[in-house]
Coordinates of C-alpha atoms in Angstrom, one line a residue:
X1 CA 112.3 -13.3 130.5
X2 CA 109.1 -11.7 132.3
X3 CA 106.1 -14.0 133.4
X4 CA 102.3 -12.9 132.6
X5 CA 98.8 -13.6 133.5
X6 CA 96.7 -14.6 130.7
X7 CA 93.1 -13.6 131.5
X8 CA 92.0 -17.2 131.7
X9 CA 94.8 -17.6 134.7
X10 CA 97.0 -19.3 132.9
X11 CA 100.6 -18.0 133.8
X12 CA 103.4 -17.7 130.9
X13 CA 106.8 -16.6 129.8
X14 CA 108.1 -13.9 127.6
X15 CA 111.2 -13.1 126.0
X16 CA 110.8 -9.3 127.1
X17 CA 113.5 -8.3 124.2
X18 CA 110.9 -8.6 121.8
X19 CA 108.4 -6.8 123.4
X20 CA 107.6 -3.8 121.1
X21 CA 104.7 -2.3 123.0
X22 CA 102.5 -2.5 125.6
X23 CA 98.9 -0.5 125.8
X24 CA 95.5 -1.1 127.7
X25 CA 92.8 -1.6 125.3
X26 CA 91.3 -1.6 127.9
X27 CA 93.0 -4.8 128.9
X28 CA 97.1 -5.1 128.5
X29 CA 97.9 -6.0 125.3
X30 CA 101.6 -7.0 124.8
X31 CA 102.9 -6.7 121.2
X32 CA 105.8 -8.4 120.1
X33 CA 108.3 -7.2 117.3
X34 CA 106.9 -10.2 115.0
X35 CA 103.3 -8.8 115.4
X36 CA 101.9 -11.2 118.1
X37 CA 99.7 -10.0 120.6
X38 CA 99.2 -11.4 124.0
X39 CA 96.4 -10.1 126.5
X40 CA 97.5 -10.3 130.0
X41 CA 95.8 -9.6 133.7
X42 CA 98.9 -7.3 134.7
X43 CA 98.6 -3.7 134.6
X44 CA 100.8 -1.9 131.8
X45 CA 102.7 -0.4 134.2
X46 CA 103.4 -3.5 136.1
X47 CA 104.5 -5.3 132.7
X48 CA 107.0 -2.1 132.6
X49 CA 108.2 -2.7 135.8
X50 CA 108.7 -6.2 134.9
X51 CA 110.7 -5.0 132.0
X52 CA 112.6 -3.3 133.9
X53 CA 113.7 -5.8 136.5
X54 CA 114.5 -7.9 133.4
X55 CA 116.6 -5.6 131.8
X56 CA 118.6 -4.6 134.9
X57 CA 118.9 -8.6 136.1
X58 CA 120.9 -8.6 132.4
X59 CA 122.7 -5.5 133.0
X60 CA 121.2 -3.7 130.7
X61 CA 120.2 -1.1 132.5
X62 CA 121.4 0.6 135.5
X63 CA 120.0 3.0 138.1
X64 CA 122.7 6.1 138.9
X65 CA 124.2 6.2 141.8
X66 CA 122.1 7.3 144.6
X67 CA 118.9 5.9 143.2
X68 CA 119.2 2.4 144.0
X69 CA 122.2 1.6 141.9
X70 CA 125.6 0.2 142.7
X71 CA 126.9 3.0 145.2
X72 CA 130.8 3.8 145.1
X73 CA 132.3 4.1 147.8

């Protein structure tokens, strides 16, 4: 789950596995895979970095070693 800024304020949650896209319009827009659309105050590519915290918190994705990842040693 990521957490957004609607542009009243108003903070909310998303389920960022059904995030389909996001674009600036020139405001974020968020599209889900069901067609929803949510604008937000956060820039696209801090929604993308919220992504991808999300999907590495679930293991989803990791960084190679040497980049932040788990090192072996």
């Amino acid at each position: 789950m990521i957490t957004v800024t609607r542009l009243n304020g108003k903070t909310f949650t998303l389920n960022a596995i059904y995030i389909e896209q996001v674009e600036a319009f020139p405001d974020t827009t968020i599209t889900l895979t069901n067609g929803k659309k949510f604008v937000v105050q956060e820039s696209v590519q801090e929604v993308i970095d919220l992504i991808t915290d999300f999907y590495r918190q679930i293991s989803v994705l990791r960084l190679p070693d040497g980049l932040g990842g788990l090192e072996h040693e």
